[in-house]
Amino acid sequence: MNDLMAPPLQELIQAIALARNEAELQAMMGKVGVYFAAKRSSLWFFDRLPKVDRTTPEMVKRALSLDENPILRYVVQRHAALHDETILPRGVWKTICPRADHGHVMAGPLIRNGQLVGGIGLTRHRDDPPFNAENLTDLSALCLHISAQLARFEPVTSTLNCDRLTPREAQIAELVARGLTNKEIGAMLWITENSVKQALKRMFRKLEVSSRAQMVAQLLARSIAPPSDDTAA
């Protein structure tokens, strides 16, 4: 631990055990970042990473590529935590990722029902000390506890008819129906709070509603309405 104000590891483990959903796990990543004296910290899931296409910035393409990113490749292949100097000579990571606030990186796996579903990522500024073996041991412990907690969360069964929405809009609608705020939805889907707001505006126009409650009510009503009988006399 590198900061006198950082929470003790046991406090983080207890907070993980009390988390009721992924949004609450996301909300505690700030404390995780403080514990590891990290410039940035994130809890990410593979099915919510941005799609790579022709418009994707080159740096993002490299970060999401198993060929270009040895840290991501290690987590995927070995399902184990590491920091950059575990597998790379000192200073090499800085040539792979030019961002100053990504000068040192550490990552660990998240496992749910035996499958690798995502990870925890932490970075430090290039002028800060690199991560060490003690940091790696603590991250491995947090990955274990978060993975165990993810396995306890009940899978969400859709009760809404979202056939008029895109897959991403349907995800947002489901989370709105569960009572999550825009900030919580953004954290779960790995997008900004403003992206959630803009998506909701499009969804309201598409469904011709003016509020979250109206949207959920309409989608719920469509899901329980009997199918029309076009063959009736």
Tab-separated table of C-alpha atoms in Angstrom:
chain	number	residue	atom	x	y	z
A	1	MET	CA	0.000	0.000	0.000
A	2	ASN	CA	1.425	3.362	-1.035
A	3	ASP	CA	-0.894	5.967	0.455
A	4	LEU	CA	-1.474	6.505	4.188
A	5	MET	CA	-5.093	7.424	3.405
A	6	ALA	CA	-5.706	4.305	1.334
A	7	PRO	CA	-8.268	1.837	2.707
A	8	PRO	CA	-6.870	-1.405	4.146
A	9	LEU	CA	-7.151	-4.451	1.910
A	10	GLN	CA	-9.588	-6.132	4.298
A	11	GLU	CA	-11.929	-3.149	3.974
A	12	LEU	CA	-11.961	-3.548	0.201
A	13	ILE	CA	-12.653	-7.273	0.525
A	14	GLN	CA	-15.559	-6.585	2.871
A	15	ALA	CA	-16.976	-3.994	0.454
A	16	ILE	CA	-16.788	-6.553	-2.360
A	17	ALA	CA	-18.712	-9.056	-0.240
A	18	LEU	CA	-21.461	-6.480	0.388
A	19	ALA	CA	-21.833	-5.465	-3.276
A	20	ARG	CA	-25.266	-6.344	-4.660
A	21	ASN	CA	-24.555	-5.864	-8.359
A	22	GLU	CA	-21.886	-4.947	-10.896
A	23	ALA	CA	-22.644	-1.237	-10.555
A	24	GLU	CA	-21.703	-1.333	-6.868
A	25	LEU	CA	-18.476	-3.150	-7.723
A	26	GLN	CA	-17.730	-0.463	-10.310
A	27	ALA	CA	-18.428	2.252	-7.736
A	28	MET	CA	-15.662	0.984	-5.431
A	29	MET	CA	-12.962	1.063	-8.124
A	30	GLY	CA	-11.987	4.545	-6.987
A	31	LYS	CA	-10.964	3.112	-3.616
A	32	VAL	CA	-9.122	0.292	-5.358
A	33	GLY	CA	-7.202	2.880	-7.347
A	34	VAL	CA	-6.279	4.748	-4.162
A	35	TYR	CA	-5.119	1.522	-2.515
A	36	PHE	CA	-2.717	0.805	-5.368
A	37	ALA	CA	-1.715	4.470	-5.818
A	38	ALA	CA	-2.943	4.137	-9.402
A	39	LYS	CA	-3.590	7.017	-11.765
A	40	ARG	CA	-6.431	5.080	-13.383
A	41	SER	CA	-8.418	2.021	-12.316
A	42	SER	CA	-11.169	0.140	-14.096
A	43	LEU	CA	-13.347	-2.941	-13.902
A	44	TRP	CA	-14.041	-4.090	-17.459
A	45	PHE	CA	-15.906	-6.878	-19.231
A	46	PHE	CA	-15.112	-8.339	-22.634
A	47	ASP	CA	-18.700	-8.145	-23.895
A	48	ARG	CA	-18.755	-4.394	-23.205
A	49	LEU	CA	-15.481	-3.370	-24.764
A	50	PRO	CA	-15.860	-1.042	-27.767
A	51	LYS	CA	-16.037	-2.700	-31.167
A	52	VAL	CA	-12.992	-2.200	-33.355
A	53	ASP	CA	-13.678	-0.828	-36.844
A	54	ARG	CA	-12.171	1.621	-39.334
A	55	THR	CA	-12.997	4.601	-37.110
A	56	THR	CA	-11.300	3.192	-34.010
A	57	PRO	CA	-8.175	5.184	-33.001
A	58	GLU	CA	-4.953	3.267	-33.578
A	59	MET	CA	-3.999	3.378	-29.889
A	60	VAL	CA	-7.327	1.769	-28.925
A	61	LYS	CA	-6.894	-0.917	-31.594
A	62	ARG	CA	-3.494	-1.807	-30.151
A	63	ALA	CA	-4.837	-1.859	-26.609
A	64	LEU	CA	-7.605	-4.313	-27.561
A	65	SER	CA	-5.415	-6.529	-29.750
A	66	LEU	CA	-3.995	-9.760	-28.332
A	67	ASP	CA	-1.174	-9.491	-30.869
A	68	GLU	CA	-0.226	-5.923	-29.894
A	69	ASN	CA	-0.984	-5.940	-26.167
A	70	PRO	CA	1.115	-8.500	-24.247
A	71	ILE	CA	-0.615	-7.656	-20.941
A	72	LEU	CA	-4.075	-8.449	-22.292
A	73	ARG	CA	-2.703	-11.561	-24.019
A	74	TYR	CA	-1.218	-12.829	-20.738
A	75	VAL	CA	-4.504	-12.370	-18.843
A	76	VAL	CA	-6.499	-14.088	-21.597
A	77	GLN	CA	-4.131	-17.023	-22.043
A	78	ARG	CA	-3.172	-17.639	-18.408
A	79	HIS	CA	-6.125	-16.239	-16.417
A	80	ALA	CA	-3.579	-14.747	-14.028
A	81	ALA	CA	-2.689	-11.289	-12.732
A	82	LEU	CA	0.496	-9.490	-13.752
A	83	HIS	CA	2.214	-6.117	-13.967
A	84	ASP	CA	4.152	-5.060	-17.054
A	85	GLU	CA	7.588	-5.868	-15.627
A	86	THR	CA	6.451	-9.441	-14.898
A	87	ILE	CA	6.892	-10.311	-18.563
A	88	LEU	CA	8.653	-7.285	-20.079
A	89	PRO	CA	12.053	-5.703	-19.367
A	90	ARG	CA	11.964	-2.501	-17.314
A	91	GLY	CA	10.743	0.450	-19.359
A	92	VAL	CA	9.577	-1.525	-22.406
A	93	TRP	CA	5.885	-0.972	-21.679
A	94	LYS	CA	6.371	2.780	-22.164
A	95	THR	CA	7.322	2.115	-25.802
A	96	ILE	CA	4.170	0.018	-26.330
A	97	CYS	CA	1.776	2.530	-24.767
A	98	PRO	CA	2.874	6.168	-25.164
A	99	ARG	CA	0.329	7.604	-22.704
A	100	ALA	CA	2.107	9.181	-19.728
A	101	ASP	CA	-0.639	8.070	-17.308
A	102	HIS	CA	-0.237	4.491	-18.579
A	103	GLY	CA	3.498	4.369	-17.884
A	104	HIS	CA	3.049	1.329	-15.639
A	105	VAL	CA	0.183	-1.145	-15.918
A	106	MET	CA	-1.186	-4.016	-13.844
A	107	ALA	CA	-4.121	-6.263	-14.707
A	108	GLY	CA	-5.912	-9.282	-13.317
A	109	PRO	CA	-8.667	-11.650	-14.506
A	110	LEU	CA	-12.338	-11.835	-13.574
A	111	ILE	CA	-13.850	-15.316	-13.783
A	112	ARG	CA	-17.553	-16.140	-13.722
A	113	ASN	CA	-18.864	-19.699	-13.865
A	114	GLY	CA	-15.504	-20.941	-15.046
A	115	GLN	CA	-15.235	-18.420	-17.893
A	116	LEU	CA	-12.950	-15.411	-18.240
A	117	VAL	CA	-15.388	-12.492	-18.490
A	118	GLY	CA	-13.196	-9.444	-17.915
A	119	GLY	CA	-10.564	-7.980	-15.677
A	120	ILE	CA	-9.292	-5.249	-13.407
A	121	GLY	CA	-6.903	-2.724	-14.925
A	122	LEU	CA	-4.671	-0.276	-13.057
A	123	THR	CA	-2.156	2.231	-14.384
A	124	ARG	CA	0.390	4.636	-12.931
A	125	HIS	CA	2.095	7.668	-14.395
A	126	ARG	CA	5.466	6.938	-15.996
A	127	ASP	CA	7.186	9.098	-13.354
A	128	ASP	CA	5.712	7.007	-10.525
A	129	PRO	CA	7.267	3.779	-9.174
A	130	PRO	CA	6.306	0.614	-11.083
A	131	PHE	CA	3.967	-1.971	-9.574
A	132	ASN	CA	5.704	-4.666	-7.532
A	133	ALA	CA	5.212	-8.224	-6.280
A	134	GLU	CA	3.224	-7.108	-3.223
A	135	ASN	CA	0.839	-5.121	-5.421
A	136	LEU	CA	0.422	-8.182	-7.627
A	137	THR	CA	-0.411	-10.430	-4.673
A	138	ASP	CA	-3.041	-7.968	-3.427
A	139	LEU	CA	-4.583	-7.616	-6.902
A	140	SER	CA	-4.808	-11.411	-7.204
A	141	ALA	CA	-6.719	-11.481	-3.912
A	142	LEU	CA	-9.160	-8.802	-5.099
A	143	CYS	CA	-9.692	-10.602	-8.416
A	144	LEU	CA	-10.527	-13.778	-6.510
A	145	HIS	CA	-13.094	-12.065	-4.279
A	146	ILE	CA	-14.696	-10.069	-7.097
A	147	SER	CA	-14.950	-13.197	-9.254
A	148	ALA	CA	-16.641	-15.033	-6.390
A	149	GLN	CA	-19.081	-12.156	-5.933
A	150	LEU	CA	-19.898	-12.019	-9.645
A	151	ALA	CA	-20.881	-15.684	-9.478
A	152	ARG	CA	-23.447	-14.845	-6.785
A	153	PHE	CA	-25.242	-12.202	-8.827
A	154	GLU	CA	-28.414	-13.544	-10.358
A	155	PRO	CA	-28.474	-13.349	-14.156
A	156	VAL	CA	-30.936	-10.763	-15.377
A	157	THR	CA	-33.960	-12.287	-17.054
A	158	SER	CA	-35.504	-9.898	-19.520
A	159	THR	CA	-39.114	-8.926	-18.843
A	160	LEU	CA	-39.202	-6.252	-21.544
A	161	ASN	CA	-40.045	-6.443	-25.221
A	162	CYS	CA	-37.119	-4.563	-26.762
A	163	ASP	CA	-37.555	-5.609	-30.390
A	164	ARG	CA	-37.702	-1.947	-31.486
A	165	LEU	CA	-34.373	-1.155	-29.846
A	166	THR	CA	-30.784	-1.893	-30.781
A	167	PRO	CA	-28.928	-4.438	-28.588
A	168	ARG	CA	-27.148	-1.608	-26.720
A	169	GLU	CA	-30.419	0.291	-26.238
A	170	ALA	CA	-32.025	-2.916	-24.941
A	171	GLN	CA	-29.217	-3.254	-22.379
A	172	ILE	CA	-29.822	0.298	-21.210
A	173	ALA	CA	-33.588	-0.250	-21.026
A	174	GLU	CA	-33.119	-3.348	-18.863
A	175	LEU	CA	-30.865	-1.451	-16.461
A	176	VAL	CA	-33.295	1.475	-16.310
A	177	ALA	CA	-36.022	-1.016	-15.407
A	178	ARG	CA	-33.818	-2.272	-12.561
A	179	GLY	CA	-33.666	1.261	-11.157
A	180	LEU	CA	-30.039	2.113	-11.974
A	181	THR	CA	-29.003	5.719	-12.482
A	182	ASN	CA	-27.333	6.979	-15.664
A	183	LYS	CA	-23.997	6.983	-13.847
A	184	GLU	CA	-24.451	3.385	-12.689
A	185	ILE	CA	-25.554	2.284	-16.165
A	186	GLY	CA	-22.506	3.936	-17.701
A	187	ALA	CA	-20.232	2.157	-15.234
A	188	MET	CA	-21.789	-1.232	-15.970
A	189	LEU	CA	-21.663	-0.805	-19.744
A	190	TRP	CA	-18.259	0.864	-19.797
A	191	ILE	CA	-19.574	4.042	-21.434
A	192	THR	CA	-19.840	7.625	-20.225
A	193	GLU	CA	-22.813	8.973	-18.327
A	194	ASN	CA	-23.414	11.406	-21.198
A	195	SER	CA	-23.524	8.486	-23.666
A	196	VAL	CA	-26.318	6.976	-21.565
A	197	LYS	CA	-28.214	10.292	-21.605
A	198	GLN	CA	-27.921	10.605	-25.378
A	199	ALA	CA	-28.992	6.995	-25.877
A	200	LEU	CA	-32.063	7.540	-23.707
A	201	LYS	CA	-33.030	10.606	-25.762
A	202	ARG	CA	-32.896	8.498	-28.945
A	203	MET	CA	-34.873	5.732	-27.273
A	204	PHE	CA	-37.544	8.175	-26.073
A	205	ARG	CA	-37.968	9.536	-29.620
A	206	LYS	CA	-38.091	6.038	-31.087
A	207	LEU	CA	-40.717	4.851	-28.600
A	208	GLU	CA	-42.556	8.208	-28.510
A	209	VAL	CA	-42.312	8.570	-24.723
A	210	SER	CA	-41.048	11.379	-22.527
A	211	SER	CA	-39.759	9.662	-19.399
A	212	ARG	CA	-37.936	6.591	-18.125
A	213	ALA	CA	-41.096	5.364	-16.391
A	214	GLN	CA	-43.156	5.654	-19.591
A	215	MET	CA	-40.478	3.812	-21.561
A	216	VAL	CA	-40.342	0.901	-19.123
A	217	ALA	CA	-44.130	0.744	-18.895
A	218	GLN	CA	-44.472	0.610	-22.675
A	219	LEU	CA	-41.816	-2.081	-23.116
A	220	LEU	CA	-43.320	-4.115	-20.290
A	221	ALA	CA	-46.826	-3.797	-21.747
A	222	ARG	CA	-45.555	-4.956	-25.149
A	223	SER	CA	-43.953	-7.994	-23.540
A	224	ILE	CA	-47.197	-9.196	-21.923
A	225	ALA	CA	-49.636	-8.225	-24.676
A	226	PRO	CA	-51.136	-11.236	-26.497
A	227	PRO	CA	-49.990	-11.678	-30.091
A	228	SER	CA	-52.308	-10.224	-32.697
A	229	ASP	CA	-54.310	-12.750	-34.697
A	230	ASP	CA	-54.096	-11.573	-38.286
A	231	THR	CA	-56.032	-14.626	-39.459
A	232	ALA	CA	-59.136	-13.905	-37.398
A	233	ALA	CA	-62.329	-13.404	-39.357
